[in-house]
PDB file of C-alpha atoms in Angstrom:
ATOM      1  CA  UNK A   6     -12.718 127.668 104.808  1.00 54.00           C
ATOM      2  CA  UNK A   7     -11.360 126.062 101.602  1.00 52.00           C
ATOM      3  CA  UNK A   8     -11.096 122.852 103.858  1.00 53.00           C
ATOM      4  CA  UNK A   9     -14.388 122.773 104.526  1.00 45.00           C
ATOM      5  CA  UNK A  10     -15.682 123.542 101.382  1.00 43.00           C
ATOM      6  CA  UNK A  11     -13.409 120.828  99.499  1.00 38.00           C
ATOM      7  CA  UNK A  12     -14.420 118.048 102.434  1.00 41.00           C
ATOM      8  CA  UNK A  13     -18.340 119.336 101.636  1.00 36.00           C
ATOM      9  CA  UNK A  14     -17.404 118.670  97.436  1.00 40.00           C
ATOM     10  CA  UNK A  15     -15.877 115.124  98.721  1.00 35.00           C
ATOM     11  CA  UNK A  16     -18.741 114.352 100.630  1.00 40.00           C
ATOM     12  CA  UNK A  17     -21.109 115.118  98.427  1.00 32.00           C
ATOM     13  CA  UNK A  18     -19.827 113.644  95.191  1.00 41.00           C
ATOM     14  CA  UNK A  19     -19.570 109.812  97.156  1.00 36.00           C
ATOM     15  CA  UNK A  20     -22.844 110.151  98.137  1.00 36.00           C
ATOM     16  CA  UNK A  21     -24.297 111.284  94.478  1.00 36.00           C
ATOM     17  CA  UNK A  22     -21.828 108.179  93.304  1.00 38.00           C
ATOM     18  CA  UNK A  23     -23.839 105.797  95.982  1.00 37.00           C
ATOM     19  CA  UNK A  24     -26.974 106.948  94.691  1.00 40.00           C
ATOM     20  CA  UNK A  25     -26.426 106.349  90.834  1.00 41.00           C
ATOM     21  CA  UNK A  26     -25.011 103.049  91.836  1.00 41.00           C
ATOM     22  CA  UNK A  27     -27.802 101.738  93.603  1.00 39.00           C
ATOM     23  CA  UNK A  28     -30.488 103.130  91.698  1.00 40.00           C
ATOM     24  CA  UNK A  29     -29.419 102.134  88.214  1.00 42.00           C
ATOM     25  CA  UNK A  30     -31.018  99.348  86.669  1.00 42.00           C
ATOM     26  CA  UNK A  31     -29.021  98.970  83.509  1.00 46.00           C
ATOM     27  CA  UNK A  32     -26.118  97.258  85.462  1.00 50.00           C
ATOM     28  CA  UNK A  33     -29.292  94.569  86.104  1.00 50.00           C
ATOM     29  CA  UNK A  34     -28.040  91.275  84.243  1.00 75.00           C
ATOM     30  CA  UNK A  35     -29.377  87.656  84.697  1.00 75.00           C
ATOM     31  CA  UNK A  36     -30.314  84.860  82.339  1.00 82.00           C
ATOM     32  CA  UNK A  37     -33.437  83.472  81.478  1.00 83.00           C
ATOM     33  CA  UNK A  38     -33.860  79.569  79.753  1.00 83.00           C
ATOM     34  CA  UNK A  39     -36.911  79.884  77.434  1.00 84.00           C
ATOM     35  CA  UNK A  40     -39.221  76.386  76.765  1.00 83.00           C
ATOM     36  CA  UNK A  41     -37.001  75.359  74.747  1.00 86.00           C
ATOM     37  CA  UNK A  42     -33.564  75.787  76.691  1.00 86.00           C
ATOM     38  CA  UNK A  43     -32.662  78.855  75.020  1.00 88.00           C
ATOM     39  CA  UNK A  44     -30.928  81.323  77.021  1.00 87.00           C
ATOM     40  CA  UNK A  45     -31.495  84.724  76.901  1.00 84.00           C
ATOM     41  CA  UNK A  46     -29.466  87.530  79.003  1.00 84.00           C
ATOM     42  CA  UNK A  47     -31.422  90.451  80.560  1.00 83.00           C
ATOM     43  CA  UNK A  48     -30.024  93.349  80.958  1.00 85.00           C
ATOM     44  CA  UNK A  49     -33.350  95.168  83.039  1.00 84.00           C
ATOM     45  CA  UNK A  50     -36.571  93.218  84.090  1.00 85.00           C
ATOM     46  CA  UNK A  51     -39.407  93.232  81.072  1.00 88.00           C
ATOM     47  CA  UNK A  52     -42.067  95.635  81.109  1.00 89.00           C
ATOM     48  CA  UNK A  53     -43.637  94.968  77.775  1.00 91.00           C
ATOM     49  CA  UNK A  54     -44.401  91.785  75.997  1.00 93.00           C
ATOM     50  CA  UNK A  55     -45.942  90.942  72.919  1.00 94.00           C
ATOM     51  CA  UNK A  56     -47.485  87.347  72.740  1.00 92.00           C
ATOM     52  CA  UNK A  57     -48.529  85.982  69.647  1.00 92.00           C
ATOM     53  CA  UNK A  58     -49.569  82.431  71.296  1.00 90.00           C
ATOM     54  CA  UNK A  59     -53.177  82.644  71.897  1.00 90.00           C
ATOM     55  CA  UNK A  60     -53.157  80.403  75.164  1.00 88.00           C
ATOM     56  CA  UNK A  61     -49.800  82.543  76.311  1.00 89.00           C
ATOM     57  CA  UNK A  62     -51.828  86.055  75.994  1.00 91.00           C
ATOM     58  CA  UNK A  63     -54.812  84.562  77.435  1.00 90.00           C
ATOM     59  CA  UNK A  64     -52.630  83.266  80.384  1.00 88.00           C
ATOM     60  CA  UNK A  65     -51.285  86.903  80.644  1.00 90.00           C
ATOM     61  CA  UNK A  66     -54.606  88.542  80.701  1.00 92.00           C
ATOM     62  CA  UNK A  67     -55.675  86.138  83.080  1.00 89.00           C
ATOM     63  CA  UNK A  68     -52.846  86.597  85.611  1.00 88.00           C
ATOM     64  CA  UNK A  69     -53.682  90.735  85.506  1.00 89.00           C
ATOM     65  CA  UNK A  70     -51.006  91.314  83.063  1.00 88.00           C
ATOM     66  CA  UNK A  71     -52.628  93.598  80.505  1.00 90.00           C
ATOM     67  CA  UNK A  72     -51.045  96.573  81.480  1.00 91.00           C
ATOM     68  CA  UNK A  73     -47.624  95.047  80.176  1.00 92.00           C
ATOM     69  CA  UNK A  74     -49.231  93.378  76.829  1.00 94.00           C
ATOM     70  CA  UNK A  75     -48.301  95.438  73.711  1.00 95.00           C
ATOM     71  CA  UNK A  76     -49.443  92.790  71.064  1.00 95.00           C
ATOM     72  CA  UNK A  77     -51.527  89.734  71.870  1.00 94.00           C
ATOM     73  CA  UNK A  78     -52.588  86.720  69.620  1.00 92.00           C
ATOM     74  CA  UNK A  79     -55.251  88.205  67.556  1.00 89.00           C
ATOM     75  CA  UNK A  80     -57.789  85.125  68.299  1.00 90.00           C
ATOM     76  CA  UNK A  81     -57.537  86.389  72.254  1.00 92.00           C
ATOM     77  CA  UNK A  82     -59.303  89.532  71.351  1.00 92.00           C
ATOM     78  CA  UNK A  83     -62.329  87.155  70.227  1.00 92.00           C
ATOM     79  CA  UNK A  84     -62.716  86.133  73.836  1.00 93.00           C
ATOM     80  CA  UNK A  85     -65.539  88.192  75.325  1.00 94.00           C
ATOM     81  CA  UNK A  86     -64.103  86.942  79.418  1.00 94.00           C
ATOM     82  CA  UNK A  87     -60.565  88.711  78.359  1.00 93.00           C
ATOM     83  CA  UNK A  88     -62.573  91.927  77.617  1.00 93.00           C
ATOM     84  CA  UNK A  89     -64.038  91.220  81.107  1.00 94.00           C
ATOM     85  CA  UNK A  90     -60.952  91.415  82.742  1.00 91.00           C
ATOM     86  CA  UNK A  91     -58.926  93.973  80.626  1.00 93.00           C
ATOM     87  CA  UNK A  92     -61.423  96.069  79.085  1.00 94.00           C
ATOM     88  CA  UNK A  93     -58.481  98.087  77.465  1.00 94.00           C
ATOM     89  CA  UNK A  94     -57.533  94.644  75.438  1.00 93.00           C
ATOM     90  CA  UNK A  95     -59.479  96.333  72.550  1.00 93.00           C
ATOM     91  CA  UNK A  96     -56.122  99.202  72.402  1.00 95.00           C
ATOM     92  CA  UNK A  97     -53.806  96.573  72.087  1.00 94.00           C
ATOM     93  CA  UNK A  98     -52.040  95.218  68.970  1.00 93.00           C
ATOM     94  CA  UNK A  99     -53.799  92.220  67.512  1.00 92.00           C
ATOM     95  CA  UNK A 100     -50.737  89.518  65.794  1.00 93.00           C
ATOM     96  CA  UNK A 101     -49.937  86.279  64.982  1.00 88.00           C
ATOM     97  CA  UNK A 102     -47.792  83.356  65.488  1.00 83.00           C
ATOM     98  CA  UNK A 103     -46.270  83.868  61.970  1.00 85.00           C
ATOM     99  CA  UNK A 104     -45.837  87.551  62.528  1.00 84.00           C
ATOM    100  CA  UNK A 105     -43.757  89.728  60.372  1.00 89.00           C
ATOM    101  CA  UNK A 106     -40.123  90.529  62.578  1.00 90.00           C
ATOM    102  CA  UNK A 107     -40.636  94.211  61.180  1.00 92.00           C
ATOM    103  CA  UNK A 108     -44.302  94.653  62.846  1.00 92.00           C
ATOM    104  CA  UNK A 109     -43.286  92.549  66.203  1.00 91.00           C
ATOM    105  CA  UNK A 110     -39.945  95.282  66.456  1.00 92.00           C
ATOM    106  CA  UNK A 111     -42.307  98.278  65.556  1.00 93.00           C
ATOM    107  CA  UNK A 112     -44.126  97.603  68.904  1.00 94.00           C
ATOM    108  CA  UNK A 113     -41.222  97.945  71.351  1.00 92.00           C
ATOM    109  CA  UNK A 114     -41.471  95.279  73.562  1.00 92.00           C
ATOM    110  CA  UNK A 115     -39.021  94.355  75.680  1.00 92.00           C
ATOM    111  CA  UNK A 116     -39.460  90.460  74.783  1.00 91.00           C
ATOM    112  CA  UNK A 117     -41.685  88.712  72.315  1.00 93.00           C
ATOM    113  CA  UNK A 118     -43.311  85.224  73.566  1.00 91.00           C
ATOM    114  CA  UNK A 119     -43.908  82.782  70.528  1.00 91.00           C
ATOM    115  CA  UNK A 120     -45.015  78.923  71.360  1.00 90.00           C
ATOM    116  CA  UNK A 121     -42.425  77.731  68.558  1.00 89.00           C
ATOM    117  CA  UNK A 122     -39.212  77.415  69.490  1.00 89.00           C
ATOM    118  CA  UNK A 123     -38.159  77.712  65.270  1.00 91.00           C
ATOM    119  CA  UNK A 124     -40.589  80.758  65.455  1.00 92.00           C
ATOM    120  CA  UNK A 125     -38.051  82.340  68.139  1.00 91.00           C
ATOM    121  CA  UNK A 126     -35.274  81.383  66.328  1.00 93.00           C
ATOM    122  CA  UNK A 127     -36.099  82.815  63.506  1.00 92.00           C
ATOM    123  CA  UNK A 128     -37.288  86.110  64.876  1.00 92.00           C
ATOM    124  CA  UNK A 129     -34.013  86.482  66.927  1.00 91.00           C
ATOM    125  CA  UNK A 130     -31.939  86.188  63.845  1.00 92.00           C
ATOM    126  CA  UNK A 131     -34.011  89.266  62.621  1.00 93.00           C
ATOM    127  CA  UNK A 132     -33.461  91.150  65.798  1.00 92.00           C
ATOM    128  CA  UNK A 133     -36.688  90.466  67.559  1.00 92.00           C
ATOM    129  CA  UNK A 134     -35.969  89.242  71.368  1.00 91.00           C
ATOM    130  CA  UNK A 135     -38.291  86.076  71.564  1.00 91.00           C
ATOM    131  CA  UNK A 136     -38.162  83.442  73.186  1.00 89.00           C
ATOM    132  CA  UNK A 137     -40.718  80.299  73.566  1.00 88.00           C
ATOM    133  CA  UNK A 138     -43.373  80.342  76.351  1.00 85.00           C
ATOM    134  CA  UNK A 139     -45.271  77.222  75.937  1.00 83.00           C
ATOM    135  CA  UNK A 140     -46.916  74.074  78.106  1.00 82.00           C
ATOM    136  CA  UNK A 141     -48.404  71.230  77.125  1.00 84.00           C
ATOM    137  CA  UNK A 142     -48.430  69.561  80.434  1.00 85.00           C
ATOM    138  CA  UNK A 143     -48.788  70.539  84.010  1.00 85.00           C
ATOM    139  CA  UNK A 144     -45.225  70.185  84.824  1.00 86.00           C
ATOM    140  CA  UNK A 145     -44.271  72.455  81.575  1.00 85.00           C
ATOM    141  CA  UNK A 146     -46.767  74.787  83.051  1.00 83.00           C
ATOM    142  CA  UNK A 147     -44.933  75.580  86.224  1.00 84.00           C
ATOM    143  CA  UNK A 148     -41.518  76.068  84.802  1.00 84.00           C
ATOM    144  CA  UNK A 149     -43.224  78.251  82.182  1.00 84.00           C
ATOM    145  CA  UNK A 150     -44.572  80.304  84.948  1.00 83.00           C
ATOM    146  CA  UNK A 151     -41.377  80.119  86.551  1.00 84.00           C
ATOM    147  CA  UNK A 152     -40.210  81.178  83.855  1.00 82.00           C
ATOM    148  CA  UNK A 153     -42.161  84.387  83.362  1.00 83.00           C
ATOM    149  CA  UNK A 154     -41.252  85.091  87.668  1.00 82.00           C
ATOM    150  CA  UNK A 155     -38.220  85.526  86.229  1.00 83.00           C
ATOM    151  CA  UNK A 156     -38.661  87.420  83.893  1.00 82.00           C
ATOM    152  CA  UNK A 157     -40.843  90.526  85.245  1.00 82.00           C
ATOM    153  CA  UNK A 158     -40.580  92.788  87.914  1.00 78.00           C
ATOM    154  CA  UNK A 159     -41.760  91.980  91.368  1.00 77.00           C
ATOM    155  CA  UNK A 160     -45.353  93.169  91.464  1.00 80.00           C
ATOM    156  CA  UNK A 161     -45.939  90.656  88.666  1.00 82.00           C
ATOM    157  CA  UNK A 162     -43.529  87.907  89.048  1.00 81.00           C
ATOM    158  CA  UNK A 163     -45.239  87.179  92.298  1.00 85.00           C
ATOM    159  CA  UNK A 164     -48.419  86.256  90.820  1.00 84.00           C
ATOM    160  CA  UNK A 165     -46.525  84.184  88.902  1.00 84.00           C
ATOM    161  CA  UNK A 166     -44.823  81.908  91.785  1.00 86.00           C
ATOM    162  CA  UNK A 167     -48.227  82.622  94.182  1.00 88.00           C
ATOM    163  CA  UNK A 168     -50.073  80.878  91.487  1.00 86.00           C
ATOM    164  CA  UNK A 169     -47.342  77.946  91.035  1.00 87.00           C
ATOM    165  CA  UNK A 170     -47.450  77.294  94.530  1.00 90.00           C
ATOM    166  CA  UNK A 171     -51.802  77.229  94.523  1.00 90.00           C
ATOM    167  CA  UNK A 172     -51.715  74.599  91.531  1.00 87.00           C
ATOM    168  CA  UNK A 173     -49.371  72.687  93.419  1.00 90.00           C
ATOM    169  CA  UNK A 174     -51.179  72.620  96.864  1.00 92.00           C
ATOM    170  CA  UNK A 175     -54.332  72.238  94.872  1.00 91.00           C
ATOM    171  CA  UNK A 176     -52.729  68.895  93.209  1.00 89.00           C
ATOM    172  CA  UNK A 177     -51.222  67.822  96.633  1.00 91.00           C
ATOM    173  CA  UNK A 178     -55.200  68.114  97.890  1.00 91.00           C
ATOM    174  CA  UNK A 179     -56.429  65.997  95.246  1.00 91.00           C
ATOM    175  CA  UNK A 180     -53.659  63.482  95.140  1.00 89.00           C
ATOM    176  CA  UNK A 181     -54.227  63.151  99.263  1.00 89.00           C
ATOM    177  CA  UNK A 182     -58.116  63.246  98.623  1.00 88.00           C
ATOM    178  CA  UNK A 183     -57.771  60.133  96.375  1.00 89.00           C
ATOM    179  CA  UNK A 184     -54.808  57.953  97.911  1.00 83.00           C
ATOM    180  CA  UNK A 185     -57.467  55.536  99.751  1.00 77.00           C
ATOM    181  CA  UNK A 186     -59.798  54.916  96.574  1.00 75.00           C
ATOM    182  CA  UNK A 187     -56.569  54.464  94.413  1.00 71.00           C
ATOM    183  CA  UNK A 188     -55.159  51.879  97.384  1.00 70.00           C
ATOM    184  CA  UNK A 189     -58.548  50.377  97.567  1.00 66.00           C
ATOM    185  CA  UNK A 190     -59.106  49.778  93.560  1.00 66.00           C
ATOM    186  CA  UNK A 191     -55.717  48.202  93.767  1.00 67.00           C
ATOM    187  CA  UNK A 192     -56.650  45.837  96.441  1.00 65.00           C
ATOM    188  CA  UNK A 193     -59.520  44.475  94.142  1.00 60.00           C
TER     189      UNK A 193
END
């Protein structure tokens, strides 16, 4: 009888071991190269941001992110389409690119997305985990959205490499749709 009982503790103790193991997340760690080529170590995938670049939070709302958003660029709340699409935009934070490190921490996100990469900087060396999100060209775009695969969980990060993949089939499209009239302009 003791047998049996000490081979039912064993058994049961590996399997309550196997099940912490594979169902904690804080073990999670992977790296992340901002805009700028700062890295920044993870330990568990975001699930709240605060953006104070206007064209960042507007990306985010438009991508169906606003459930994650717990400050956005105060000049995105002045859009009436990003009511459209998050109606609860009007409960979130309203801040700015120059934001105070004490009102970015008192929100709680998990990372803070700033277009500056001496913004970041200087809001990491005040304890505030941001790093730059920015594009000013097409290419910058799709590592910036690679970028923010990276960083979020898999019902997000998705959108995120479905949409890379649609700008880049839609630029394939036009590119192919144009090769003759550029070949024919250059045999004038």
């Amino acid at each position: 009888m003791k047998r049996k009982i000490l081979s039912f503790i064993v058994i049961l103790s590996v399997v309550l071991t196997l099940c912490a193991c594979s169902s904690s997340t804080s073990d999670y760690k992977y790296e992340v190269t901002d805009c700028s080529g700062y890295v920044y170590k993870f330990n568990k995938k975001v699930e709240s941001i605060s953006c104070v670049w206007p064209s960042g939070s507007q990306l985010l709302i438009s991508m169906g992110m606003g459930d994650v958003l717990v400050g956005v660029a105060e000049n995105t709340k002045l859009q009436p389409w990003a009511h459209e699409l998050y109606p609860n935009l009007k409960n979130i934070e309203s801040v700015a690119q120059y934001e105070s490190a004490e009102k970015l921490l008192s929100l709680n996100a998990d990372i803070v997305l700033t277009s500056e990469s001496d913004v970041a900087e200087d809001l990491r060396s005040k304890g505030v985990k941001a790093i730059t999100f920015c594009y000013y060209s097409i290419e910058e775009m799709k590592t910036a959205m690679i970028m923010m695969s990276e960083l979020l969980d898999s019902k997000y990060s998705k959108k995120f490499t479905d949409y890379v993949d649609y700008l880049e089939s839609n630029i394939k499209m036009v590119n192919d749709a144009l090769e003759d009239k550029v070949k024919a302009k250059k045999e004038i």
